[in-house]
Amino acid sequence: MADLSTLGRRIRHFRTESGLTLDQVSEATGTAPSHLSLIENGRREPRLSLLESIAAALGVTAATLLDPAPPSPRAALEIELEHAQAAPAYQELGLPQLRPSRSMTDETLRTIVGLHRELDRRARQSIATPEQARQANTQQRLEMRAVDNYLPEIELLAQQATARVGHTGGALTHRTVTQMADDVGLTIVHTDDLPHSARCVVDMERGRIYIPPASIPGGHGLRSLTLQAIAHQVLEHRPPADYAAFLRQRREASYYAAACLMPRDASVAFLTEAKRDRNIAIEDLRDAFGVTHEAAALRFTNLATEHLGLTLHYLRVNGDGTVTGAYENDGLPLPLDATGSTEGEVVCRYWSARRAFERRTRTTEHYQYTDTPAGTFFESTQTGTGTPDDFSITLGVPYGESKWFRGRETQLRASSTCPDVACCRRPEDGLAERWEGKGWASPRVRSHLFAPLPHGTYPGVDDRELYEFLETHAGLEA
Ligand SMILES: [Zn+2]
């Protein structure tokens, strides 16, 4: 049976269609016009006997009046508006209830209903605020710390996948990545019209991975991109329900890609030998597997504790000193905000991660010992040029473990007492007095590390763009 609002509208619809006034129907049914009006407005429920006399007066059956369908497109909009305004999300706004008068055009009504639909969609969507995103990020760092940044199940899957295509060392070629995709029933298609918001797209129906053209600068990242797309399939990832799930999936996919580029057994063998020679260097691991310095350093953090018995820290720091990536299980006192988040915080200016920027020659790694309130660490840092910022990649270990590393004979030593503000943030004596109130600077706008993600089934990816892309390409031959 129809709800009262629909029933009332159906009665009014058939009444106006039959050209009758409220008064005429009132007379025919022996009911006060005011009561009929309340019924038409959905505020009163008519008894069945009254409903039957109304139907008779209008020349239709009671069943017709009780049909749950809105009597017209206009009425459908009016009913939807009524329901939307009754919803808690709208009530919370404290705005007045809008009654669609007859003078309100269909266009106006459609616009208002459209806004309500979008409000509702947004209310239902799990939207990560910057605060939630930071918390999820911190949670992830702590989770990975608890397992020494090592995920055995994914190691095993990657080990099996690389063994099947015979990748047991050296650089993983594009050709082999193609075979690995093939191995799980996926075809790689290069295209230059990917949705702006997507790094790559998978058509699961046709088994295609769409990635940018192989010829783009720095194209070696494409191997990792493709492997990550494969990983999402192998690991059976579904659209993530929230930001934390999104981060977890991305972490797992990156891990899988790294474990394919640098397979566990080959990497551990390589590093074990380097350790035996007391000559561990991230640059060597990088060169042995043909990956970026960042990828090699991150991969080292996966394997070092589990397989080499080393604790360590990893830092990715921008030219302005802000952390864009960090991991530690050696007690390095990372800069943290009140919520325990380190991303976006500024590291001590005496740490290797920032001192390395001061060097003229950046072709080799920068080595230094850093004293901190949590002990002395040996650190090696490589700087790189990126967009929009220069960045540095640091791998550090407690002093006692420096004996396994290249560069340990460095004479560079720095002393840091951060987070004590006297370390490197409080102005030196006299400077504050000298300049207080006499200087002004415009802040640099930091990249929005944790801007809320745009809405979409896949966080950050525009649904319409994605589906239009898939539709277009589904029709093209691979
Ligand atoms: Zn400091």
Coordinates of C-alpha atoms and ligand atoms in Angstrom, one line a residue:
M1 CA 0.0 0.0 0.0
A2 CA 1.1 3.5 -0.7
D3 CA 2.4 5.8 2.1
L4 CA 0.0 8.6 3.1
S5 CA 1.9 11.2 1.1
T6 CA 1.6 9.2 -2.1
L7 CA -2.0 8.3 -1.5
G8 CA -2.8 12.0 -0.9
R9 CA -1.1 13.0 -4.1
R10 CA -2.9 10.3 -6.1
I11 CA -6.2 11.5 -4.7
R12 CA -5.5 15.1 -5.7
H13 CA -4.1 14.0 -9.1
F14 CA -7.3 12.2 -10.0
R15 CA -9.5 14.9 -8.5
T16 CA -7.9 17.7 -10.6
E17 CA -7.9 15.4 -13.6
S18 CA -11.6 14.9 -13.3
G19 CA -12.0 18.7 -12.9
L20 CA -13.6 18.5 -9.4
T21 CA -13.0 21.0 -6.6
L22 CA -12.5 20.0 -2.9
D23 CA -15.9 21.3 -2.2
Q24 CA -17.5 19.1 -4.8
V25 CA -15.8 16.0 -3.6
S26 CA -16.7 17.0 0.0
E27 CA -20.3 17.2 -1.0
A28 CA -20.3 13.9 -2.8
T29 CA -18.6 12.1 0.1
G30 CA -20.2 13.9 3.0
T31 CA -16.8 14.9 4.5
A32 CA -15.5 18.4 5.5
P33 CA -13.3 20.0 2.9
S34 CA -10.7 20.6 5.6
H35 CA -10.5 16.9 6.3
L36 CA -10.2 16.1 2.6
S37 CA -7.4 18.7 2.4
L38 CA -5.5 17.0 5.2
I39 CA -5.9 13.7 3.5
E40 CA -4.6 15.1 0.2
N41 CA -1.6 16.6 2.1
G42 CA -0.8 13.2 3.5
R43 CA -1.6 14.3 7.1
R44 CA -4.6 12.1 7.7
E45 CA -5.3 8.5 6.9
P46 CA -8.8 8.0 5.4
R47 CA -11.0 5.1 6.6
L48 CA -11.5 2.5 3.9
S49 CA -15.2 3.4 3.6
L50 CA -14.3 7.0 2.9
L51 CA -11.6 6.0 0.5
E52 CA -14.2 4.0 -1.4
S53 CA -16.6 6.9 -1.6
I54 CA -13.7 9.3 -2.7
A55 CA -12.8 6.7 -5.5
A56 CA -16.4 6.5 -6.6
A57 CA -16.7 10.3 -6.7
L58 CA -13.5 10.5 -8.8
G59 CA -14.6 7.7 -11.1
V60 CA -11.7 5.3 -10.2
T61 CA -11.3 2.3 -8.0
A62 CA -9.9 2.3 -4.5
A63 CA -7.2 0.1 -5.7
T64 CA -6.1 2.7 -8.2
L65 CA -5.8 5.3 -5.4
L66 CA -3.8 2.8 -3.3
D67 CA -1.3 2.1 -6.0
P68 CA 2.2 3.0 -4.5
A69 CA 3.5 4.7 -7.7
P70 CA 3.6 8.5 -7.7
P71 CA 0.8 9.7 -10.0
S72 CA 3.2 11.9 -12.1
P73 CA 6.8 12.8 -12.5
R74 CA 6.1 16.0 -10.7
A75 CA 4.5 14.2 -7.7
A76 CA 7.5 11.8 -7.7
L77 CA 9.8 14.8 -7.1
E78 CA 7.5 16.2 -4.5
I79 CA 7.5 12.9 -2.6
E80 CA 11.2 12.6 -2.8
L81 CA 11.7 16.1 -1.4
E82 CA 9.3 15.3 1.4
H83 CA 11.2 12.2 2.3
A84 CA 14.6 13.9 2.0
Q85 CA 13.5 16.7 4.4
A86 CA 12.3 14.2 6.9
A87 CA 15.7 12.5 7.0
P88 CA 17.9 13.0 10.0
A89 CA 20.8 14.4 7.9
Y90 CA 18.5 17.3 6.8
Q91 CA 16.9 17.7 10.2
E92 CA 20.3 18.2 11.7
L93 CA 20.9 21.3 9.5
G94 CA 18.1 23.1 11.3
L95 CA 16.8 24.5 8.0
P96 CA 13.1 25.2 7.3
Q97 CA 10.9 22.6 5.6
L98 CA 10.3 23.7 2.0
R99 CA 6.8 22.9 0.7
P100 CA 6.7 22.7 -3.1
S101 CA 4.0 25.2 -4.0
R102 CA 2.2 25.0 -7.4
S103 CA 4.2 28.1 -8.5
M104 CA 7.5 26.3 -8.0
T105 CA 8.7 25.1 -11.4
D106 CA 9.7 21.5 -12.1
E107 CA 13.2 22.7 -12.8
T108 CA 13.5 24.3 -9.4
L109 CA 12.2 21.2 -7.8
R110 CA 14.5 19.0 -9.7
T111 CA 17.5 21.1 -8.7
I112 CA 16.6 21.0 -5.0
V113 CA 15.9 17.2 -5.1
G114 CA 19.3 16.8 -6.9
L115 CA 21.0 18.6 -4.1
H116 CA 19.3 16.4 -1.6
R117 CA 20.4 13.3 -3.4
E118 CA 24.0 14.5 -3.4
L119 CA 23.8 15.5 0.3
D120 CA 22.6 12.0 1.1
R121 CA 25.3 10.4 -1.0
R122 CA 28.0 12.3 0.7
A123 CA 26.5 11.6 4.1
R124 CA 26.7 7.9 3.4
Q125 CA 30.1 7.9 1.9
S126 CA 33.0 7.2 4.3
I127 CA 34.9 10.4 3.8
A128 CA 38.4 10.6 5.3
T129 CA 39.0 14.0 6.9
P130 CA 42.7 15.0 7.1
E131 CA 42.5 14.1 10.8
Q132 CA 41.2 10.6 10.1
A133 CA 43.8 10.2 7.4
R134 CA 46.6 11.1 9.7
Q135 CA 45.3 8.7 12.3
A136 CA 45.0 5.9 9.8
N137 CA 48.5 6.6 8.6
T138 CA 49.9 6.5 12.1
Q139 CA 48.0 3.3 12.8
Q140 CA 49.6 1.7 9.8
R141 CA 53.1 2.8 10.8
L142 CA 52.6 1.3 14.2
E143 CA 51.1 -1.9 12.8
M144 CA 54.1 -2.4 10.5
R145 CA 56.5 -1.6 13.4
A146 CA 54.9 -4.4 15.4
V147 CA 55.7 -6.9 12.6
D148 CA 59.2 -5.4 11.8
N149 CA 57.8 -4.2 8.5
Y150 CA 57.7 -7.8 7.3
L151 CA 54.6 -9.5 5.7
P152 CA 55.4 -13.2 5.2
E153 CA 52.2 -14.1 3.3
I154 CA 52.9 -11.5 0.7
E155 CA 56.6 -12.5 0.5
L156 CA 55.5 -16.1 -0.2
L157 CA 53.1 -15.0 -3.0
A158 CA 55.7 -12.9 -4.6
Q159 CA 58.3 -15.6 -4.3
Q160 CA 56.1 -18.0 -6.0
A161 CA 55.1 -15.6 -8.7
T162 CA 58.7 -14.7 -9.5
A163 CA 59.8 -18.3 -9.4
R164 CA 57.2 -19.2 -12.0
V165 CA 58.7 -16.8 -14.5
G166 CA 62.3 -17.5 -13.5
H167 CA 63.1 -14.2 -12.0
T168 CA 65.7 -15.0 -9.4
G169 CA 67.9 -12.0 -9.4
G170 CA 69.1 -8.9 -11.3
A171 CA 66.7 -6.4 -12.8
L172 CA 63.2 -7.5 -13.5
T173 CA 62.5 -6.7 -17.1
H174 CA 59.3 -5.3 -18.7
R175 CA 59.1 -8.5 -20.6
T176 CA 59.1 -10.6 -17.5
V177 CA 56.5 -8.3 -15.9
T178 CA 54.3 -8.9 -18.9
Q179 CA 54.7 -12.7 -18.4
M180 CA 53.8 -12.3 -14.8
A181 CA 50.6 -10.5 -15.8
D182 CA 49.9 -13.2 -18.3
D183 CA 50.4 -15.8 -15.6
V184 CA 47.4 -14.4 -13.7
G185 CA 45.3 -13.9 -16.9
L186 CA 45.9 -10.2 -17.4
T187 CA 47.1 -8.3 -20.5
I188 CA 49.0 -5.0 -20.2
V189 CA 47.7 -2.3 -22.4
H190 CA 49.6 1.0 -22.7
T191 CA 47.4 4.1 -23.2
D192 CA 47.8 7.8 -22.8
D193 CA 44.2 8.7 -22.0
L194 CA 44.0 7.3 -18.4
P195 CA 41.5 9.1 -16.1
H196 CA 43.4 12.1 -14.6
S197 CA 42.8 10.8 -11.1
A198 CA 44.1 7.2 -11.8
R199 CA 47.6 5.9 -12.0
C200 CA 46.4 2.7 -13.6
V201 CA 43.1 1.0 -14.3
V202 CA 42.1 -2.6 -14.5
D203 CA 39.2 -4.0 -16.5
M204 CA 38.5 -7.1 -14.5
E205 CA 35.9 -8.3 -17.0
R206 CA 38.3 -8.4 -19.9
G207 CA 41.5 -9.0 -17.9
R208 CA 43.3 -5.9 -19.0
I209 CA 45.7 -3.6 -17.1
Y210 CA 45.8 -0.1 -18.5
I211 CA 48.9 1.8 -17.7
P212 CA 50.6 4.9 -19.2
P213 CA 52.8 4.6 -22.3
A214 CA 56.1 2.8 -21.6
S215 CA 58.0 5.8 -23.1
I216 CA 57.2 8.3 -20.3
P217 CA 60.2 9.7 -18.4
G218 CA 61.2 7.6 -15.5
G219 CA 59.3 4.7 -17.1
H220 CA 60.9 2.2 -14.8
G221 CA 58.2 3.1 -12.3
L222 CA 55.8 1.3 -14.7
R223 CA 57.1 -2.1 -13.7
S224 CA 56.1 -1.3 -10.1
L225 CA 52.8 0.2 -11.2
T226 CA 51.9 -2.9 -13.2
L227 CA 53.0 -5.2 -10.4
Q228 CA 50.8 -3.2 -8.0
A229 CA 47.8 -3.6 -10.4
I230 CA 48.6 -7.3 -10.5
A231 CA 48.8 -7.4 -6.7
H232 CA 45.3 -5.9 -6.3
Q233 CA 44.0 -8.9 -8.3
V234 CA 46.2 -11.5 -6.7
L235 CA 45.3 -10.3 -3.2
E236 CA 41.6 -10.0 -4.2
H237 CA 41.2 -6.4 -3.1
R238 CA 37.7 -5.0 -3.3
P239 CA 36.7 -1.3 -3.2
P240 CA 37.9 -0.2 0.2
A241 CA 35.2 0.7 2.7
D242 CA 37.3 3.5 4.3
Y243 CA 40.6 5.3 4.3
A244 CA 42.3 2.8 6.5
A245 CA 41.4 0.0 4.2
F246 CA 42.6 2.0 1.3
L247 CA 45.9 2.5 2.9
R248 CA 46.2 -1.2 3.9
Q249 CA 45.5 -2.3 0.3
R250 CA 48.0 0.2 -1.1
R251 CA 50.6 -1.0 1.4
E252 CA 50.0 -4.6 0.5
A253 CA 50.2 -3.9 -3.2
S254 CA 53.4 -1.8 -2.9
Y255 CA 54.9 -4.6 -0.8
Y256 CA 54.0 -7.2 -3.3
A257 CA 55.5 -5.1 -6.2
A258 CA 58.7 -4.6 -4.2
A259 CA 58.9 -8.2 -3.3
C260 CA 58.6 -9.1 -7.0
L261 CA 61.2 -6.6 -8.1
M262 CA 63.6 -7.7 -5.3
P263 CA 62.6 -11.3 -4.5
R264 CA 63.2 -12.3 -1.0
D265 CA 65.7 -15.2 -1.4
A266 CA 67.9 -13.3 -3.9
S267 CA 67.8 -10.1 -1.9
V268 CA 68.6 -11.9 1.4
A269 CA 71.5 -13.8 -0.2
F270 CA 72.8 -10.5 -1.6
L271 CA 72.5 -8.7 1.7
T272 CA 73.9 -11.6 3.8
E273 CA 77.0 -11.5 1.7
A274 CA 77.3 -7.7 2.0
K275 CA 76.9 -8.1 5.8
R276 CA 79.6 -10.8 5.9
D277 CA 81.9 -8.4 4.0
R278 CA 80.8 -5.6 6.4
N279 CA 79.9 -3.6 3.4
I280 CA 76.1 -3.2 3.4
A281 CA 75.1 -0.2 1.1
I282 CA 71.6 0.7 -0.1
E283 CA 73.2 1.9 -3.4
D284 CA 74.5 -1.6 -4.1
L285 CA 71.1 -3.2 -3.4
R286 CA 69.6 -0.6 -5.7
D287 CA 72.0 -1.3 -8.5
A288 CA 71.8 -5.1 -8.2
F289 CA 68.1 -5.1 -8.8
G290 CA 67.8 -2.0 -11.0
V291 CA 65.4 -0.1 -8.8
T292 CA 65.3 3.4 -7.3
H293 CA 67.2 4.3 -4.2
E294 CA 63.9 4.8 -2.4
A295 CA 62.6 1.3 -3.4
A296 CA 65.9 -0.3 -2.3
A297 CA 65.9 1.4 1.0
L298 CA 62.2 0.5 1.7
R299 CA 62.8 -3.1 0.7
F300 CA 65.8 -3.2 3.0
T301 CA 63.4 -2.3 5.9
N302 CA 61.3 -5.3 5.0
L303 CA 64.2 -7.8 5.2
A304 CA 66.8 -6.4 7.6
T305 CA 65.2 -7.2 10.9
E306 CA 63.7 -10.6 9.9
H307 CA 66.6 -11.9 8.0
L308 CA 69.7 -10.0 9.1
G309 CA 68.8 -9.3 12.7
L310 CA 69.2 -5.5 12.3
T311 CA 66.9 -2.8 13.7
L312 CA 66.8 0.4 11.7
H313 CA 65.0 3.5 10.6
Y314 CA 64.0 4.8 7.2
L315 CA 63.1 8.4 6.4
R316 CA 61.9 10.2 3.3
V317 CA 62.2 13.9 3.9
N318 CA 61.4 16.8 1.6
G319 CA 63.8 19.7 1.0
D320 CA 61.9 21.8 3.5
G321 CA 62.6 19.2 6.2
T322 CA 59.1 17.7 6.4
V323 CA 58.7 13.9 6.7
T324 CA 56.8 12.3 3.8
G325 CA 57.6 8.7 4.9
A326 CA 59.0 7.2 8.0
Y327 CA 59.6 3.9 9.6
E328 CA 61.6 2.9 12.7
N329 CA 62.0 0.0 15.0
D330 CA 65.3 1.1 16.5
G331 CA 63.9 3.8 18.8
L332 CA 64.8 6.9 16.7
P333 CA 62.8 9.7 18.2
L334 CA 60.7 10.7 15.2
P335 CA 59.1 14.1 15.3
L336 CA 55.5 13.6 16.2
D337 CA 52.4 15.8 16.4
A338 CA 49.9 15.5 19.3
T339 CA 48.1 12.6 17.6
G340 CA 51.3 10.6 17.2
S341 CA 51.6 11.3 13.4
T342 CA 55.0 12.0 11.9
E343 CA 54.1 12.8 8.3
G344 CA 54.3 16.5 7.7
E345 CA 56.4 17.1 10.8
V346 CA 59.8 18.6 10.5
V347 CA 62.9 16.6 11.4
C348 CA 65.9 18.0 13.3
R349 CA 68.1 20.1 11.2
Y350 CA 71.1 18.2 12.4
W351 CA 69.9 14.8 11.3
S352 CA 71.5 13.2 8.2
A353 CA 68.2 13.5 6.4
R354 CA 68.6 17.3 6.3
R355 CA 72.4 17.7 6.5
A356 CA 72.7 15.8 3.2
F357 CA 71.0 18.7 1.4
E358 CA 73.9 21.0 2.3
R359 CA 76.5 19.1 0.4
R360 CA 77.7 20.3 -3.0
T361 CA 78.3 16.9 -4.4
R362 CA 75.3 14.7 -4.1
T363 CA 76.3 11.8 -6.2
T364 CA 77.4 9.7 -3.3
E365 CA 75.7 8.8 -0.1
H366 CA 76.1 11.1 2.9
Y367 CA 77.3 9.3 6.0
Q368 CA 77.1 10.6 9.6
Y369 CA 76.7 9.6 13.2
T370 CA 73.9 11.3 15.0
D371 CA 73.7 11.6 18.8
T372 CA 70.1 11.8 20.0
P373 CA 68.4 11.5 23.4
A374 CA 67.7 7.9 22.4
G375 CA 71.3 7.0 21.6
T376 CA 73.7 7.4 18.7
F377 CA 72.7 6.3 15.2
F378 CA 74.7 5.7 12.1
E379 CA 72.9 7.1 9.0
S380 CA 73.4 7.1 5.3
T381 CA 71.4 9.5 3.1
Q382 CA 70.9 9.9 -0.6
T383 CA 69.3 13.0 -2.0
G384 CA 67.2 13.2 -5.1
T385 CA 65.4 15.7 -7.2
G386 CA 61.7 15.3 -7.5
T387 CA 58.6 17.3 -8.3
P388 CA 57.8 19.6 -6.7
D389 CA 60.5 19.1 -4.1
D390 CA 64.0 17.8 -3.6
F391 CA 63.9 14.9 -1.2
S392 CA 66.3 12.7 0.8
I393 CA 66.2 9.0 1.6
T394 CA 67.9 8.0 4.8
L395 CA 68.6 4.6 6.2
G396 CA 69.9 4.5 9.7
V397 CA 70.9 1.9 12.4
P398 CA 71.9 2.1 16.1
Y399 CA 75.6 2.8 16.6
G400 CA 76.3 -0.8 17.5
E401 CA 75.1 -2.0 14.1
S402 CA 77.2 0.4 12.1
K403 CA 80.0 -2.1 11.8
W404 CA 78.1 -3.9 9.0
F405 CA 77.7 -0.8 6.8
R406 CA 79.8 1.0 4.2
G407 CA 80.6 4.5 5.3
R408 CA 81.1 3.7 9.0
E409 CA 84.5 5.3 9.0
T410 CA 83.0 8.8 8.4
Q411 CA 84.2 11.5 10.7
L412 CA 81.0 13.4 10.5
R413 CA 79.1 13.6 13.8
A414 CA 76.1 15.6 14.8
S415 CA 74.4 16.2 18.1
S416 CA 70.7 16.5 18.3
T417 CA 68.5 17.0 21.4
C418 CA 65.2 17.2 19.5
P419 CA 62.3 17.2 20.4
D420 CA 63.8 19.7 22.9
V421 CA 63.1 23.1 21.2
A422 CA 66.5 24.4 22.4
C423 CA 68.1 21.9 19.9
C424 CA 67.4 23.6 16.6
R425 CA 64.1 25.5 16.8
R426 CA 64.5 28.1 19.5
P427 CA 66.4 31.2 18.2
E428 CA 69.9 31.7 19.6
D429 CA 70.5 34.2 22.4
G430 CA 69.7 37.8 21.4
L431 CA 68.2 37.0 18.1
A432 CA 64.6 37.0 19.3
E433 CA 65.1 40.3 21.1
R434 CA 66.8 41.7 18.1
W435 CA 64.1 40.8 15.6
E436 CA 60.8 40.4 17.4
G437 CA 58.2 42.4 15.7
K438 CA 60.6 43.5 13.0
G439 CA 60.4 40.7 10.5
W440 CA 57.7 39.0 8.5
A441 CA 57.6 36.1 6.1
S442 CA 55.0 34.5 4.0
P443 CA 54.6 30.7 4.6
R444 CA 55.2 28.3 1.9
V445 CA 52.1 26.3 1.2
R446 CA 52.9 22.7 1.9
S447 CA 51.6 20.0 -0.4
H448 CA 48.3 18.7 1.0
L449 CA 49.6 15.4 2.1
F450 CA 46.4 14.4 3.6
A451 CA 43.7 16.3 1.8
P452 CA 40.4 14.5 2.0
L453 CA 40.0 12.1 -0.9
P454 CA 37.6 12.9 -3.7
H455 CA 34.5 10.8 -3.7
G456 CA 34.4 7.6 -5.7
T457 CA 34.1 3.9 -5.4
Y458 CA 37.9 3.8 -5.4
P459 CA 39.2 6.5 -3.1
G460 CA 40.7 9.4 -5.0
V461 CA 39.5 8.2 -8.4
D462 CA 36.6 10.0 -10.2
D463 CA 34.0 7.3 -10.9
R464 CA 32.6 9.0 -14.0
E465 CA 36.1 9.3 -15.6
L466 CA 36.9 5.8 -14.6
Y467 CA 33.7 4.2 -16.1
E468 CA 33.9 6.3 -19.2
F469 CA 37.5 5.2 -19.7
L470 CA 36.6 1.5 -19.2
E471 CA 33.6 1.9 -21.5
T472 CA 35.7 3.4 -24.3
H473 CA 38.5 0.9 -24.0
A474 CA 36.3 -2.1 -23.6
G475 CA 35.3 -1.6 -27.3
L476 CA 38.9 -1.3 -28.5
E477 CA 41.0 -4.3 -29.4
A478 CA 43.9 -4.7 -27.0
Ligands
ZN1 ZN 67.1 19.5 16.5

